[in-house]
Coordinates of C-alpha atoms and ligand atoms in Angstrom, one line a residue:
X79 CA -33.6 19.8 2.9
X80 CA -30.7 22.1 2.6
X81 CA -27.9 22.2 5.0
X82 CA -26.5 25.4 4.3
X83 CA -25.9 27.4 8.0
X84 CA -25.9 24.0 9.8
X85 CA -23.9 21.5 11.5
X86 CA -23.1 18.5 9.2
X87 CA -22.7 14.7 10.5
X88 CA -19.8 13.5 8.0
X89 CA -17.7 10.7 7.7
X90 CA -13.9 11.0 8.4
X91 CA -11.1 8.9 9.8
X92 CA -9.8 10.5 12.7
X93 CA -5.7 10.6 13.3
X94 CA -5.9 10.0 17.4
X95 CA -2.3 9.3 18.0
X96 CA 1.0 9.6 15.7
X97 CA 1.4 5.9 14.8
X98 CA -2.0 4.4 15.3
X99 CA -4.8 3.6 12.1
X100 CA -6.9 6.2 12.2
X101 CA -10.2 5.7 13.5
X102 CA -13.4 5.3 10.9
X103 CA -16.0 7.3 12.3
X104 CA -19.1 10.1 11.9
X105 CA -18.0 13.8 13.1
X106 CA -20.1 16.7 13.3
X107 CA -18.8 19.6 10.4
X108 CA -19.8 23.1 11.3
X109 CA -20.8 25.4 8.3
X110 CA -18.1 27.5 6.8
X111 CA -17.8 31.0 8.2
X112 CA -16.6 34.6 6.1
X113 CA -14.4 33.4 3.5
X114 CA -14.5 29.9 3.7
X115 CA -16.3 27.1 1.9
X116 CA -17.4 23.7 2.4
X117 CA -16.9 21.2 0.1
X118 CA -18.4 17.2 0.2
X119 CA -15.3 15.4 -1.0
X120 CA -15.8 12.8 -3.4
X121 CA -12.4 11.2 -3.9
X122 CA -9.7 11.3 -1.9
X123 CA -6.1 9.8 -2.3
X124 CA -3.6 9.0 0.5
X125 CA 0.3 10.6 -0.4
X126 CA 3.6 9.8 0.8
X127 CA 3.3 13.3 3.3
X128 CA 0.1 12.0 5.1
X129 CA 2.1 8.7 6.8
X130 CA 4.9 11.1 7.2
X131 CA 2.8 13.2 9.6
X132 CA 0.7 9.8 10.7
X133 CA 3.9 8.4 11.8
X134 CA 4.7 11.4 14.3
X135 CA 7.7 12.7 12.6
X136 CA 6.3 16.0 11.1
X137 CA 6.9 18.7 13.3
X138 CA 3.6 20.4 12.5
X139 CA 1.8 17.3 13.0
X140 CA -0.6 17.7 15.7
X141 CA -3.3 15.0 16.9
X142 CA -6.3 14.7 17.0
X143 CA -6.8 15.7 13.6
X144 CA -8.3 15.0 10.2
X145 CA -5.5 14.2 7.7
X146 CA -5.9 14.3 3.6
X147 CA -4.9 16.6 0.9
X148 CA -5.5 15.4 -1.6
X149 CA -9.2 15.6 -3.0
X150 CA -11.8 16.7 -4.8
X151 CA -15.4 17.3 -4.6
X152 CA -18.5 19.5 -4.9
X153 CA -19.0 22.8 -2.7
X154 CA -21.9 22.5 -0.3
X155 CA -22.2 25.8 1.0
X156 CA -20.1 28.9 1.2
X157 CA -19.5 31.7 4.2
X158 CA -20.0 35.1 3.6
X159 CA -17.7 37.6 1.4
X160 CA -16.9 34.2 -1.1
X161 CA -17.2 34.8 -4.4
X162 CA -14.6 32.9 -6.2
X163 CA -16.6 29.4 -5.4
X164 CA -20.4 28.6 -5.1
X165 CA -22.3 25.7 -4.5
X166 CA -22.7 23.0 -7.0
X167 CA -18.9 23.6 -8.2
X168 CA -16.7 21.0 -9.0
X169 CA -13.2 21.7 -7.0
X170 CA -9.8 20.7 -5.8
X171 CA -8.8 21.5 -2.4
X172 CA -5.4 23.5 -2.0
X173 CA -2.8 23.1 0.5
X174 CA -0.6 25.6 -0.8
X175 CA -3.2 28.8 -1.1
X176 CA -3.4 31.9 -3.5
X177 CA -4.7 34.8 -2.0
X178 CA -3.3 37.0 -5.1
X179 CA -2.5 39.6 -2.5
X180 CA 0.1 39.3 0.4
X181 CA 4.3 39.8 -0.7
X182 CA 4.6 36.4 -2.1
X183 CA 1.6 35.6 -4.4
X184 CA 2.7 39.6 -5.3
X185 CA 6.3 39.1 -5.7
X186 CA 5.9 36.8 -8.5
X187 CA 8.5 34.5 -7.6
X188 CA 7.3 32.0 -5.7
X189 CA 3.9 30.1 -5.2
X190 CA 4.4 30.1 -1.6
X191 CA 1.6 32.2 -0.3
X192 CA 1.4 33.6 3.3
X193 CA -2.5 34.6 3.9
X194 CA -3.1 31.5 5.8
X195 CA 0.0 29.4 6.2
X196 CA 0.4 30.2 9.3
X197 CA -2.4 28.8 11.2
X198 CA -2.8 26.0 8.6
X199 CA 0.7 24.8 10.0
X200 CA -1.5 25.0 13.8
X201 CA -4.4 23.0 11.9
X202 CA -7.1 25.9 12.6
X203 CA -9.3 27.7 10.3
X204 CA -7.7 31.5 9.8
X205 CA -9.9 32.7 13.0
X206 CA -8.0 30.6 15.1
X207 CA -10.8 27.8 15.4
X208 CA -11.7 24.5 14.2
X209 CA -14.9 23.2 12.1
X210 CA -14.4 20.0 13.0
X211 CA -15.6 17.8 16.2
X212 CA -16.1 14.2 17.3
X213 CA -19.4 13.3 18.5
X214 CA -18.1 13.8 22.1
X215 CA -17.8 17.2 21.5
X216 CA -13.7 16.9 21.6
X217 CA -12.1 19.7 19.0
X218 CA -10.2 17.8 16.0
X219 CA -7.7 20.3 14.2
X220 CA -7.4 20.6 10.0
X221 CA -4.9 19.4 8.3
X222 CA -3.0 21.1 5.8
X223 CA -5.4 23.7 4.8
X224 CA -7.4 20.8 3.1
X225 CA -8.9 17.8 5.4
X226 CA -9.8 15.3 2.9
X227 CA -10.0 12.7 5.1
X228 CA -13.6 13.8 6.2
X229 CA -16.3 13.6 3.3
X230 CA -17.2 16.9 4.1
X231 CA -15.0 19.6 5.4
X232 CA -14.2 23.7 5.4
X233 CA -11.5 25.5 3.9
X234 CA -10.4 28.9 3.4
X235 CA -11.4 30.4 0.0
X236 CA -8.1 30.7 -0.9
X237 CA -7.4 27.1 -0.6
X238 CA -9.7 26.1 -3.5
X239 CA -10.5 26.1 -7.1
X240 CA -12.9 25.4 -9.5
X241 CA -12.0 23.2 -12.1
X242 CA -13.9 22.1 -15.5
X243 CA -16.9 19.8 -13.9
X244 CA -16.4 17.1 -17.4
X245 CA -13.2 16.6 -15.3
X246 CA -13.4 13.5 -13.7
X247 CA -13.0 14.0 -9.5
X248 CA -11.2 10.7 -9.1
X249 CA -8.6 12.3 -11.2
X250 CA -8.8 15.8 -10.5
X251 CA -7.9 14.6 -6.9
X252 CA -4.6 13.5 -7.8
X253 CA -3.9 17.7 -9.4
X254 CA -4.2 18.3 -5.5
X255 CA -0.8 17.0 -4.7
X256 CA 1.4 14.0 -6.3
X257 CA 1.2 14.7 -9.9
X258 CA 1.5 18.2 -9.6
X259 CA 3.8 18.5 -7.4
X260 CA 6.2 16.2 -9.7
X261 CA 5.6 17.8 -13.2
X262 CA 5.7 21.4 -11.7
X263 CA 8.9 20.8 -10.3
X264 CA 10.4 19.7 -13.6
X265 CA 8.2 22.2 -15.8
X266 CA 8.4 25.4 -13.6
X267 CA 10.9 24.7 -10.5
X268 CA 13.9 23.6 -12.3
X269 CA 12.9 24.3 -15.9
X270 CA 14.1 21.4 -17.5
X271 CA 14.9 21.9 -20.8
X272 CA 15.5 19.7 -24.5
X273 CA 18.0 17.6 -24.2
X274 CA 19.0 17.8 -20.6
X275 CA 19.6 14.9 -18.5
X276 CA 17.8 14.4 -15.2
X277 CA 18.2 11.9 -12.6
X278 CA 15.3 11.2 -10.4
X279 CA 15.3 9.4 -7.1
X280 CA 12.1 7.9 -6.0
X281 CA 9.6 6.5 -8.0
X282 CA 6.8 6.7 -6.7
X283 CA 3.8 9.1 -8.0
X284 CA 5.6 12.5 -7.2
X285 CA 9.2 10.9 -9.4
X286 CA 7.0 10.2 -12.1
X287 CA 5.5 13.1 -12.6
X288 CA 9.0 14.7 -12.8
X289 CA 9.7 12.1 -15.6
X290 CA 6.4 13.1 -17.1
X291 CA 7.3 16.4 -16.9
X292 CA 11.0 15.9 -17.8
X293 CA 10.0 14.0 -21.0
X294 CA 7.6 16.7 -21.9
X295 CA 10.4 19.6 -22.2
X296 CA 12.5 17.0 -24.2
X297 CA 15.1 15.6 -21.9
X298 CA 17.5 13.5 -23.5
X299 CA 17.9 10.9 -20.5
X300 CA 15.8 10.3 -17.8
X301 CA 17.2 8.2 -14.9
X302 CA 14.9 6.8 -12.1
X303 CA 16.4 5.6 -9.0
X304 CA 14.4 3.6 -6.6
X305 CA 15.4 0.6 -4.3
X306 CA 12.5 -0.7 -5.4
X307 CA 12.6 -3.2 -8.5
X308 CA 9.0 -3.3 -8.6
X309 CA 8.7 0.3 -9.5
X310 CA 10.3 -0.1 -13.0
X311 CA 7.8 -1.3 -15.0
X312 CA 6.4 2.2 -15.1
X313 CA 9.9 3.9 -16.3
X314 CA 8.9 4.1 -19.8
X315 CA 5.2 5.0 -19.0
X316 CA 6.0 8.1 -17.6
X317 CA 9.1 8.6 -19.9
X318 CA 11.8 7.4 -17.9
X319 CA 14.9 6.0 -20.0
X320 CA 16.6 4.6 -17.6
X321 CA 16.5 2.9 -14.2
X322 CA 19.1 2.0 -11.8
X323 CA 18.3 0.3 -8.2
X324 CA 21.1 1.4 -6.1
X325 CA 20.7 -1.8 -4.1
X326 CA 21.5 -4.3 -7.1
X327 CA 22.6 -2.7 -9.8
X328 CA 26.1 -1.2 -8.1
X329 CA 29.1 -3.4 -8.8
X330 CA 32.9 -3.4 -7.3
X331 CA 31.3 -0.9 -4.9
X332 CA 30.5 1.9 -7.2
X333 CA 28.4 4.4 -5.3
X334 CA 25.3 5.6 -6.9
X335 CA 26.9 8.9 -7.3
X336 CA 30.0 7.3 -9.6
X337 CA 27.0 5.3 -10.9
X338 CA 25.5 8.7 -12.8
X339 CA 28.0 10.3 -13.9
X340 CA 29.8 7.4 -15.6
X341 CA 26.4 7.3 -17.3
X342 CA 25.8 10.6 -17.9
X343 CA 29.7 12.0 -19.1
X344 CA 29.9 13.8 -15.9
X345 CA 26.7 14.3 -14.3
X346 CA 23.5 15.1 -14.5
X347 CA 22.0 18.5 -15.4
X348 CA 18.7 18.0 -13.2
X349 CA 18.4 16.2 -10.1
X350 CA 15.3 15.5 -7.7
X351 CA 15.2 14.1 -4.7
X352 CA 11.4 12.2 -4.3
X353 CA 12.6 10.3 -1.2
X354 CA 12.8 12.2 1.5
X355 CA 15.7 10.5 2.9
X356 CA 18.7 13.4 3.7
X357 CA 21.0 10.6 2.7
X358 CA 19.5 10.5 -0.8
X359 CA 19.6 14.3 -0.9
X360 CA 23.1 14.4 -0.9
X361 CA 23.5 11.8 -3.4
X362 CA 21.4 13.8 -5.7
X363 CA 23.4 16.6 -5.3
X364 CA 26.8 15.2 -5.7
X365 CA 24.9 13.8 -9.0
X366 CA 24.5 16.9 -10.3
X367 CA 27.2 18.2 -13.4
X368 CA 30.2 20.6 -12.0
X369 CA 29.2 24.1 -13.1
X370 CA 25.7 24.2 -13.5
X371 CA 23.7 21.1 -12.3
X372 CA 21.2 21.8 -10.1
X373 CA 19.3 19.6 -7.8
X374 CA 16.3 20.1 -5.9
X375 CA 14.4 18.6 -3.0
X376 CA 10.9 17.4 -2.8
X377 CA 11.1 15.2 -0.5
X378 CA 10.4 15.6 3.1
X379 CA 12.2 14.6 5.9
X380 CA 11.1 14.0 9.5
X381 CA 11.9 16.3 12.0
X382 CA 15.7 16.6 13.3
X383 CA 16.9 15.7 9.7
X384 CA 19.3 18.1 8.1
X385 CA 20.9 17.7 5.0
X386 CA 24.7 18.5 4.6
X387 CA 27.3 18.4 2.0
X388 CA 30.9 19.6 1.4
X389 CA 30.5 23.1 0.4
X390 CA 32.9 22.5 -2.2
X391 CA 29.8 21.0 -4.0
X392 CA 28.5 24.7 -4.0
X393 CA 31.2 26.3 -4.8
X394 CA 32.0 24.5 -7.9
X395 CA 28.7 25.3 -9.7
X396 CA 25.9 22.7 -8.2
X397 CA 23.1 24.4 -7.1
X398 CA 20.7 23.1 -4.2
X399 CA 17.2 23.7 -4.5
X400 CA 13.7 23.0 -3.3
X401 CA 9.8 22.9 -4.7
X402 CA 6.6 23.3 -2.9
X403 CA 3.4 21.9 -4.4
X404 CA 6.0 21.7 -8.2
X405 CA 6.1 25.8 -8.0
X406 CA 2.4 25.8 -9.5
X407 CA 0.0 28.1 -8.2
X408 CA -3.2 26.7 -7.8
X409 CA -5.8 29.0 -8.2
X410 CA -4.1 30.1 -11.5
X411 CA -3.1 27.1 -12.8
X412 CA -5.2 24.6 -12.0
X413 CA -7.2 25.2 -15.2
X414 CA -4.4 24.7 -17.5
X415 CA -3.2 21.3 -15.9
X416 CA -6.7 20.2 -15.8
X417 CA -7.1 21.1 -19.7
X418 CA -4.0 19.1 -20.7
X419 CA -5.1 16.1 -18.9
X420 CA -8.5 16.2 -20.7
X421 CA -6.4 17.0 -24.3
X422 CA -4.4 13.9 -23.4
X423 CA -1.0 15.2 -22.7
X424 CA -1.1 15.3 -19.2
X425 CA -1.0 11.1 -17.3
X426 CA -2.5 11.4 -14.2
X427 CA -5.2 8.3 -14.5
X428 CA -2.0 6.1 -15.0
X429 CA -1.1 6.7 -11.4
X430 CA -4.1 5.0 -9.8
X431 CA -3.2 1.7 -9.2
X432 CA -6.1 0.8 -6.2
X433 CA -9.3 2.1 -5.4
X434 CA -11.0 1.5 -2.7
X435 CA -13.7 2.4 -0.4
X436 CA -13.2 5.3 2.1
X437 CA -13.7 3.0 5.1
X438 CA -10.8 1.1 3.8
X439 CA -8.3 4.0 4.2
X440 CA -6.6 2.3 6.9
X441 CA -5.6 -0.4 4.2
X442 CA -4.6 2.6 1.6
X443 CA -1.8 3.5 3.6
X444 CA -0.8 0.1 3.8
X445 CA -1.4 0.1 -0.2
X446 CA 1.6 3.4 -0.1
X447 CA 4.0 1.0 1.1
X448 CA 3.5 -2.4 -1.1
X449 CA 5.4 -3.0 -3.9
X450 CA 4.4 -1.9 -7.1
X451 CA 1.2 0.5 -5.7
X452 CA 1.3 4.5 -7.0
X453 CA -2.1 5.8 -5.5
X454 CA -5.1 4.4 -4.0
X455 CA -8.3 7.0 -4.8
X456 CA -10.8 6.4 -1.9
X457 CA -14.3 6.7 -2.8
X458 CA -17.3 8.1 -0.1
X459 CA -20.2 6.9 -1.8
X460 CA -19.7 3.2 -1.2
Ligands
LIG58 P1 6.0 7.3 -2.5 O1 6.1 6.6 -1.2 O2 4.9 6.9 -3.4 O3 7.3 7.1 -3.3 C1 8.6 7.2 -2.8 C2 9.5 6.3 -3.6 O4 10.9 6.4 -3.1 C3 9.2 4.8 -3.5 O5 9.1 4.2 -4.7 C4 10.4 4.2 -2.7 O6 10.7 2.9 -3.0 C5 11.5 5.2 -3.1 N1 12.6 5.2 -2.1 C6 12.6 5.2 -0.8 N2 13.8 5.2 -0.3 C7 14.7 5.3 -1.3 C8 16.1 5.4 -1.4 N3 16.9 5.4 -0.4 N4 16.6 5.5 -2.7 C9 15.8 5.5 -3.8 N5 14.5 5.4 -3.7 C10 13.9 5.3 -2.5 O7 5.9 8.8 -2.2 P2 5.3 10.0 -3.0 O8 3.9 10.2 -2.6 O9 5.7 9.9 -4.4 O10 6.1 11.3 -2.3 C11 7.5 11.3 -2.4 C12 8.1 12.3 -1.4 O11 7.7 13.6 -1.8 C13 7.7 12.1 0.0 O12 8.8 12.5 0.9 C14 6.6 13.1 0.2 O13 6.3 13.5 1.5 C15 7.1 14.3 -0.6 N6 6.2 15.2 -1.2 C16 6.6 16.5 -1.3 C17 5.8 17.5 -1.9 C18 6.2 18.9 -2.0 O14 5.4 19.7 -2.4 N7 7.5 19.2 -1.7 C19 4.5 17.1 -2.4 C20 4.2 15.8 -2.3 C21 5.0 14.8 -1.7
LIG59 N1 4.9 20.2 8.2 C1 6.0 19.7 7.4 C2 6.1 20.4 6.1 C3 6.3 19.4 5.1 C4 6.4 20.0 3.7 O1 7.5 20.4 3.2 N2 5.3 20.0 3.0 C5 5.3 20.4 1.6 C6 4.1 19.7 1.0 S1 4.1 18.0 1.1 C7 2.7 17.6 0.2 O2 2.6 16.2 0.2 C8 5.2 21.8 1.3 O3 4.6 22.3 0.3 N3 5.8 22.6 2.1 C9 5.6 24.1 2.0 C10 4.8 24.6 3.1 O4 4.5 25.8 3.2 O5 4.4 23.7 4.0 C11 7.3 19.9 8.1 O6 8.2 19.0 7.9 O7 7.4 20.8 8.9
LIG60 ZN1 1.0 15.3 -0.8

């Protein structure tokens, strides 16, 4: 029977409260309205960003709501007016949008887009209103434009693409956020080029897809910083030459910064903060080469953080940067880093270390912080 124009009863762990598990439970998804889709996830993966916001520090976070962005799936049904999507396609879901319209998809120089950022940042549907509710009838807002934490859920048309359907979901999922994220902001963002160096600090999936993508363009040294040992049996995986843990391998106390450029005759001409510690962003900068090293953030930092540096730093040539979603525009793009993971020259299978059930999601965000984990794909069917 199909359920196109109804009301859905779909699985989804529920955020209730900043710094609670969420709650494993059955919602009831309203169809999609003009311009928006629904889509039955099939894999989902927990990033670094969703405990950000779990833990209460983002100031967009609001409760209750239906966390995830990173996933993949099939479209169920589609609202009127959509015809980039239809039902039975094999998708992503997109927290940063392309409408191909407003002054920055237009401007060409940024994929930032403004159609629906706005009340995404509210976690409402572009009308204002949310698909989602509990089976008390309580409202529970979206998430980032994407709510993959429910197995099915609406999003605006411009948050989705199509992607080859040989493409594997459990991987595809992953294109959503970390990986690209990482090797766009090496490959587009900061344009890493042969024989640069780059330090990177954080190693977790969003760091190593900068190493992936730093190793790709040729860099002559690739230096992962993480205080976590655990982390560096992937360096040469993802392409990584080098790893320093800033909590060990310092001696006379050397700081980090004197650390990389005594290794690097100077400093480094790339640097990338994967952390989101404002500390760390400052080390990254002061990393960077006098005269042209530039250093960019990816990392995000709760709310009240600022970052801060003498401006001296500035004016002597480093420049401080930042990279949304790795610069990549996903409705345009998409297909490309899709076809170079099926060629073979894009990792992204590498970085799925757990997979577990989606009832078990509470225990994936416990996965995020263990040692040696990357990211845990959660799986609806079983
Ligand atoms: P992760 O938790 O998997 O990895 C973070 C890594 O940083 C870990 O290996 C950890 O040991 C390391 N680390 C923590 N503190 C450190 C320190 N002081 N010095 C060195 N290393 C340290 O996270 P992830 O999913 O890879 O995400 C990384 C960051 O990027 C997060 O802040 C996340 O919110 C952010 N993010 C930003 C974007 C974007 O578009 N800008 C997209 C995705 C993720
Ligand atoms: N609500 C947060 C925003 C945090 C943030 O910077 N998000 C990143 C994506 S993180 C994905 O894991 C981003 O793309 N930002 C651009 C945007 O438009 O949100 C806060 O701190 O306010
Ligand atoms: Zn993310």
């Amino acid at each position: 029977m199909s359920t196109e124009g109804k009301p859905i009863t779909s699985l989804a762990a529920v955020a209730y409260e900043a710094g609670k598990p969420l709650t494993v439970e059955e919602i009831i998804v309203d169809p999609p309205k003009a311009h928006e889709v629904r889509i039955r996830i099939k894999k989902t993966a927990v990033c670094h960003t969703d405990a950000y916001t779990l833990s209460g520090a983002d100031p967009e976070g609001a409760f209750p709501s239906i966390l995830g962005h990173e996933g993949a799936g099939v479209v169920e049904s589609v609202g009127e007016d959509v015809t980039s999507v239809k039902p039975g396609d094999h998708v992503v879901a997109l927290y940063t949008a392309e409408c191909g319209k407003c002054k920055f998809c237009k401007s060409g120089k940024t994929n930032l887009c403004g159609s629906v950022r706005a009340t995404q940042g509210k976690g409402v549907m572009p009308d204002g209103t949310s698909r989602f509710k509990n089976k008390k009838g309580e409202t529970l807002l979206h998430f980032m434009g994407c709510s993959t934490f429910s197995e099915y859920t609406v999003v605006a048309d411009v948050s989705v693409v199509a992607i080859d359907p040989k493409a594997p979901l459990e991987s595809a999922c992953l294109l959503g956020c970390g990986v690209t994220t990482g090797y766009g902001a090496a490959v587009k963002s900061a344009n890493v080029q042969k024989g640069d160096t780059v330090a990177i600090f954080g190693a977790g999936t969003v760091g190593l897809s900068v190493a992936q993508g730093a190793q790709a363009r040729g860099a002559s040294k690739i230096i992962l910083v993480d205080i976590n040992d655990a982390k560096k049996k992937y360096m040469h995986e993802f392409g990584a030459t080098d790893f320093v843990n800033p909590t060990k391998d310092l001696q006379n106390g050397q700081t980090i910064v004197e650390k990389l450029i005594e290794m690097t005759d100077g400093g480094l001409d790339f640097t990338f903060d994967c952390t989101g510690n404002v500390k760390v962003m400052r080390d990254a900068l002061e990393a960077c080469h006098k005269g042209w090293g530039v250093s960019v953030v990816i990392g995000v930092a709760a709310s009240g953080q600022e970052i801060s540096t003498r401006p001296f730093q500035l004016v002597t040539g480093r420049v401080w940067k930042g990279s949304a979603f790795g610069g990549i525009k996903g409705r345009s793009e998409m297909g490309g880093l899709i076809k170079d993971y099926r060629e073979g020259s894009l990792k992204v299978d590498e970085f799925i270390t757990n997979r577990r059930a989606f009832k078990e999601i509470n225990d994936a965000f416990e996965d995020l912080h263990a040692g040696d984990s990357l990211r845990t794909v959660l799986d609806y069917t079983n």
